[in-house]
Amino acid sequence: LNRFSFSELIDTRLLLETQMAKLAAQNATEEDLEALEAAYDKMAACLETSALAFHNMDMEFHIAVANCSKNRFMKEMLSAVEELLVLVNVSIPSGRDIREQSIASSRRIVDAIEARDGELAGKLMYEHIADTVQTVHRVHAILKHYHM
């Protein structure tokens, strides 16, 4: 984050992951879909774990979507910022409600990919990431208020 702003990271992620979700719906094999389900299940099982464990599993889910896309370059781009995304997410206090919302929206993404609905998968991924950004901004505003 020393070289790029948080906004630049998010703008890129919205563009990249929205397209990956669309491609995932078009290109995923049955084996890919099984791996996507497994990644989703692992993330959903982390509801009560540490923030680091949850966000690592969440990132595994996003990498599974990238695998389904069959676009190796996009996957490499996401992998390049994977550690940074986990660190950003871990730095934000996330209660059970935020994790439940993330798990629920991830489920809808999986369902759209499995239904081969690329437009819906892309839209849902965009909303999923945008919701995370809103949470980041909300938490930062609260923290800023209390640190004055």
PDB file of C-alpha atoms in Angstrom:
ATOM      1  CA  LEU A   1       0.000   0.000   0.000  1.00  0.00           C
ATOM      2  CA  ASN A   2       3.029   2.293   0.064  1.00  0.00           C
ATOM      3  CA  ARG A   3       3.076   2.368  -3.730  1.00  0.00           C
ATOM      4  CA  PHE A   4      -0.657   2.333  -4.438  1.00  0.00           C
ATOM      5  CA  SER A   5      -3.743   3.723  -2.756  1.00  0.00           C
ATOM      6  CA  PHE A   6      -6.488   1.590  -1.262  1.00  0.00           C
ATOM      7  CA  SER A   7      -8.832   3.021  -3.927  1.00  0.00           C
ATOM      8  CA  GLU A   8      -6.514   1.869  -6.712  1.00  0.00           C
ATOM      9  CA  LEU A   9      -6.416  -1.617  -5.231  1.00  0.00           C
ATOM     10  CA  ILE A  10     -10.207  -1.774  -4.969  1.00  0.00           C
ATOM     11  CA  ASP A  11     -10.820  -0.341  -8.460  1.00  0.00           C
ATOM     12  CA  THR A  12      -8.548  -3.020  -9.898  1.00  0.00           C
ATOM     13  CA  ARG A  13     -10.115  -5.751  -7.814  1.00  0.00           C
ATOM     14  CA  LEU A  14     -13.642  -4.748  -8.892  1.00  0.00           C
ATOM     15  CA  LEU A  15     -12.643  -4.867 -12.545  1.00  0.00           C
ATOM     16  CA  LEU A  16     -10.605  -8.061 -12.299  1.00  0.00           C
ATOM     17  CA  GLU A  17     -12.819 -10.185 -10.073  1.00  0.00           C
ATOM     18  CA  THR A  18     -16.071  -9.175 -11.760  1.00  0.00           C
ATOM     19  CA  GLN A  19     -14.689 -10.432 -15.066  1.00  0.00           C
ATOM     20  CA  MET A  20     -13.238 -13.567 -13.425  1.00  0.00           C
ATOM     21  CA  ALA A  21     -16.670 -14.459 -12.021  1.00  0.00           C
ATOM     22  CA  LYS A  22     -18.228 -14.030 -15.474  1.00  0.00           C
ATOM     23  CA  LEU A  23     -15.564 -16.236 -17.042  1.00  0.00           C
ATOM     24  CA  ALA A  24     -15.897 -18.777 -14.228  1.00  0.00           C
ATOM     25  CA  ALA A  25     -19.573 -19.286 -15.108  1.00  0.00           C
ATOM     26  CA  GLN A  26     -18.612 -19.870 -18.739  1.00  0.00           C
ATOM     27  CA  ASN A  27     -15.477 -21.964 -18.335  1.00  0.00           C
ATOM     28  CA  ALA A  28     -15.584 -23.968 -15.093  1.00  0.00           C
ATOM     29  CA  THR A  29     -15.348 -27.724 -15.376  1.00  0.00           C
ATOM     30  CA  GLU A  30     -17.183 -30.051 -13.012  1.00  0.00           C
ATOM     31  CA  GLU A  31     -13.888 -30.553 -11.165  1.00  0.00           C
ATOM     32  CA  ASP A  32     -13.496 -26.769 -10.836  1.00  0.00           C
ATOM     33  CA  LEU A  33     -17.021 -26.486  -9.429  1.00  0.00           C
ATOM     34  CA  GLU A  34     -16.273 -29.176  -6.852  1.00  0.00           C
ATOM     35  CA  ALA A  35     -13.147 -27.257  -5.798  1.00  0.00           C
ATOM     36  CA  LEU A  36     -15.176 -24.031  -5.634  1.00  0.00           C
ATOM     37  CA  GLU A  37     -17.756 -25.719  -3.386  1.00  0.00           C
ATOM     38  CA  ALA A  38     -14.955 -27.071  -1.173  1.00  0.00           C
ATOM     39  CA  ALA A  39     -13.370 -23.608  -0.884  1.00  0.00           C
ATOM     40  CA  TYR A  40     -16.763 -22.109  -0.031  1.00  0.00           C
ATOM     41  CA  ASP A  41     -17.391 -24.798   2.612  1.00  0.00           C
ATOM     42  CA  LYS A  42     -13.986 -24.150   4.222  1.00  0.00           C
ATOM     43  CA  MET A  43     -14.682 -20.417   4.375  1.00  0.00           C
ATOM     44  CA  ALA A  44     -18.195 -20.924   5.780  1.00  0.00           C
ATOM     45  CA  ALA A  45     -16.749 -23.210   8.457  1.00  0.00           C
ATOM     46  CA  CYS A  46     -14.485 -20.362   9.631  1.00  0.00           C
ATOM     47  CA  LEU A  47     -17.320 -18.241  11.013  1.00  0.00           C
ATOM     48  CA  GLU A  48     -16.037 -18.614  14.582  1.00  0.00           C
ATOM     49  CA  THR A  49     -12.283 -18.643  13.895  1.00  0.00           C
ATOM     50  CA  SER A  50      -9.705 -15.872  14.036  1.00  0.00           C
ATOM     51  CA  ALA A  51      -9.898 -12.997  11.577  1.00  0.00           C
ATOM     52  CA  LEU A  52      -6.723 -14.228   9.888  1.00  0.00           C
ATOM     53  CA  ALA A  53      -8.100 -17.750   9.394  1.00  0.00           C
ATOM     54  CA  PHE A  54     -11.401 -16.424   8.046  1.00  0.00           C
ATOM     55  CA  HIS A  55      -9.785 -14.002   5.601  1.00  0.00           C
ATOM     56  CA  ASN A  56      -7.281 -16.627   4.428  1.00  0.00           C
ATOM     57  CA  MET A  57     -10.179 -18.966   3.635  1.00  0.00           C
ATOM     58  CA  ASP A  58     -12.079 -16.095   1.993  1.00  0.00           C
ATOM     59  CA  MET A  59      -9.043 -15.480  -0.217  1.00  0.00           C
ATOM     60  CA  GLU A  60      -8.920 -19.198  -1.066  1.00  0.00           C
ATOM     61  CA  PHE A  61     -12.523 -18.855  -2.204  1.00  0.00           C
ATOM     62  CA  HIS A  62     -11.613 -15.951  -4.505  1.00  0.00           C
ATOM     63  CA  ILE A  63      -8.657 -17.928  -5.875  1.00  0.00           C
ATOM     64  CA  ALA A  64     -11.045 -20.845  -6.559  1.00  0.00           C
ATOM     65  CA  VAL A  65     -13.240 -18.478  -8.595  1.00  0.00           C
ATOM     66  CA  ALA A  66     -10.093 -17.394 -10.446  1.00  0.00           C
ATOM     67  CA  ASN A  67      -9.259 -21.050 -11.164  1.00  0.00           C
ATOM     68  CA  CYS A  68     -12.757 -21.544 -12.588  1.00  0.00           C
ATOM     69  CA  SER A  69     -12.237 -18.608 -14.955  1.00  0.00           C
ATOM     70  CA  LYS A  70      -9.448 -20.481 -16.759  1.00  0.00           C
ATOM     71  CA  ASN A  71      -7.646 -17.175 -17.270  1.00  0.00           C
ATOM     72  CA  ARG A  72      -4.178 -17.805 -15.881  1.00  0.00           C
ATOM     73  CA  PHE A  73      -3.063 -14.179 -16.200  1.00  0.00           C
ATOM     74  CA  MET A  74      -6.021 -12.904 -14.160  1.00  0.00           C
ATOM     75  CA  LYS A  75      -5.337 -15.556 -11.543  1.00  0.00           C
ATOM     76  CA  GLU A  76      -1.695 -14.451 -11.329  1.00  0.00           C
ATOM     77  CA  MET A  77      -2.792 -10.826 -10.925  1.00  0.00           C
ATOM     78  CA  LEU A  78      -5.089 -11.777  -8.035  1.00  0.00           C
ATOM     79  CA  SER A  79      -2.407 -13.986  -6.481  1.00  0.00           C
ATOM     80  CA  ALA A  80       0.046 -11.071  -6.646  1.00  0.00           C
ATOM     81  CA  VAL A  81      -2.123  -9.015  -4.279  1.00  0.00           C
ATOM     82  CA  GLU A  82      -3.497 -11.935  -2.242  1.00  0.00           C
ATOM     83  CA  GLU A  83      -1.338 -11.320   0.832  1.00  0.00           C
ATOM     84  CA  LEU A  84      -2.045  -7.594   0.735  1.00  0.00           C
ATOM     85  CA  LEU A  85      -5.809  -8.180   0.529  1.00  0.00           C
ATOM     86  CA  VAL A  86      -5.706 -10.522   3.520  1.00  0.00           C
ATOM     87  CA  LEU A  87      -3.692  -7.986   5.526  1.00  0.00           C
ATOM     88  CA  VAL A  88      -6.129  -5.185   4.660  1.00  0.00           C
ATOM     89  CA  ASN A  89      -9.119  -7.325   5.626  1.00  0.00           C
ATOM     90  CA  VAL A  90      -7.534  -8.514   8.868  1.00  0.00           C
ATOM     91  CA  SER A  91      -6.832  -4.921   9.859  1.00  0.00           C
ATOM     92  CA  ILE A  92     -10.573  -4.216   9.944  1.00  0.00           C
ATOM     93  CA  PRO A  93     -12.597  -5.449  12.917  1.00  0.00           C
ATOM     94  CA  SER A  94     -15.176  -7.871  11.535  1.00  0.00           C
ATOM     95  CA  GLY A  95     -17.995  -9.113  13.688  1.00  0.00           C
ATOM     96  CA  ARG A  96     -20.093 -12.192  13.141  1.00  0.00           C
ATOM     97  CA  ASP A  97     -22.668 -10.219  11.137  1.00  0.00           C
ATOM     98  CA  ILE A  98     -20.054  -9.071   8.611  1.00  0.00           C
ATOM     99  CA  ARG A  99     -18.725 -12.607   8.210  1.00  0.00           C
ATOM    100  CA  GLU A 100     -22.255 -13.989   7.809  1.00  0.00           C
ATOM    101  CA  GLN A 101     -22.966 -11.392   5.114  1.00  0.00           C
ATOM    102  CA  SER A 102     -19.741 -12.302   3.306  1.00  0.00           C
ATOM    103  CA  ILE A 103     -20.534 -16.025   3.478  1.00  0.00           C
ATOM    104  CA  ALA A 104     -24.081 -15.444   2.200  1.00  0.00           C
ATOM    105  CA  SER A 105     -22.952 -13.321  -0.740  1.00  0.00           C
ATOM    106  CA  SER A 106     -20.248 -15.879  -1.567  1.00  0.00           C
ATOM    107  CA  ARG A 107     -22.939 -18.582  -1.656  1.00  0.00           C
ATOM    108  CA  ARG A 108     -24.920 -16.553  -4.193  1.00  0.00           C
ATOM    109  CA  ILE A 109     -21.775 -16.207  -6.336  1.00  0.00           C
ATOM    110  CA  VAL A 110     -21.220 -19.974  -6.261  1.00  0.00           C
ATOM    111  CA  ASP A 111     -24.860 -20.595  -7.217  1.00  0.00           C
ATOM    112  CA  ALA A 112     -24.634 -18.177 -10.168  1.00  0.00           C
ATOM    113  CA  ILE A 113     -21.404 -19.768 -11.403  1.00  0.00           C
ATOM    114  CA  GLU A 114     -22.916 -23.250 -11.111  1.00  0.00           C
ATOM    115  CA  ALA A 115     -26.012 -22.026 -12.999  1.00  0.00           C
ATOM    116  CA  ARG A 116     -23.626 -20.783 -15.748  1.00  0.00           C
ATOM    117  CA  ASP A 117     -25.050 -17.266 -15.402  1.00  0.00           C
ATOM    118  CA  GLY A 118     -21.989 -15.115 -16.065  1.00  0.00           C
ATOM    119  CA  GLU A 119     -23.789 -11.779 -15.941  1.00  0.00           C
ATOM    120  CA  LEU A 120     -25.295 -12.552 -12.538  1.00  0.00           C
ATOM    121  CA  ALA A 121     -22.020 -13.988 -11.218  1.00  0.00           C
ATOM    122  CA  GLY A 122     -20.185 -10.808 -12.259  1.00  0.00           C
ATOM    123  CA  LYS A 123     -22.849  -8.558 -10.728  1.00  0.00           C
ATOM    124  CA  LEU A 124     -22.822 -10.503  -7.464  1.00  0.00           C
ATOM    125  CA  MET A 125     -19.016 -10.435  -7.273  1.00  0.00           C
ATOM    126  CA  TYR A 126     -19.032  -6.685  -7.842  1.00  0.00           C
ATOM    127  CA  GLU A 127     -21.576  -6.228  -5.029  1.00  0.00           C
ATOM    128  CA  HIS A 128     -19.595  -8.594  -2.763  1.00  0.00           C
ATOM    129  CA  ILE A 129     -16.415  -6.527  -3.123  1.00  0.00           C
ATOM    130  CA  ALA A 130     -18.287  -3.210  -2.964  1.00  0.00           C
ATOM    131  CA  ASP A 131     -19.911  -4.319   0.328  1.00  0.00           C
ATOM    132  CA  THR A 132     -16.457  -5.024   1.745  1.00  0.00           C
ATOM    133  CA  VAL A 133     -15.306  -1.552   0.712  1.00  0.00           C
ATOM    134  CA  GLN A 134     -18.329   0.048   2.400  1.00  0.00           C
ATOM    135  CA  THR A 135     -17.513  -1.884   5.579  1.00  0.00           C
ATOM    136  CA  VAL A 136     -13.895  -0.678   5.451  1.00  0.00           C
ATOM    137  CA  HIS A 137     -15.003   2.932   5.060  1.00  0.00           C
ATOM    138  CA  ARG A 138     -17.590   2.610   7.844  1.00  0.00           C
ATOM    139  CA  VAL A 139     -15.075   1.086  10.275  1.00  0.00           C
ATOM    140  CA  HIS A 140     -12.432   3.679   9.439  1.00  0.00           C
ATOM    141  CA  ALA A 141     -14.940   6.500   9.986  1.00  0.00           C
ATOM    142  CA  ILE A 142     -15.863   5.070  13.399  1.00  0.00           C
ATOM    143  CA  LEU A 143     -12.222   4.611  14.398  1.00  0.00           C
ATOM    144  CA  LYS A 144     -11.349   8.107  13.207  1.00  0.00           C
ATOM    145  CA  HIS A 145     -14.231   9.528  15.244  1.00  0.00           C
ATOM    146  CA  TYR A 146     -13.046   7.855  18.445  1.00  0.00           C
ATOM    147  CA  HIS A 147      -9.377   8.797  17.931  1.00  0.00           C
ATOM    148  CA  MET A 148     -10.083  12.521  17.778  1.00  0.00           C
TER     149      MET A 148
END
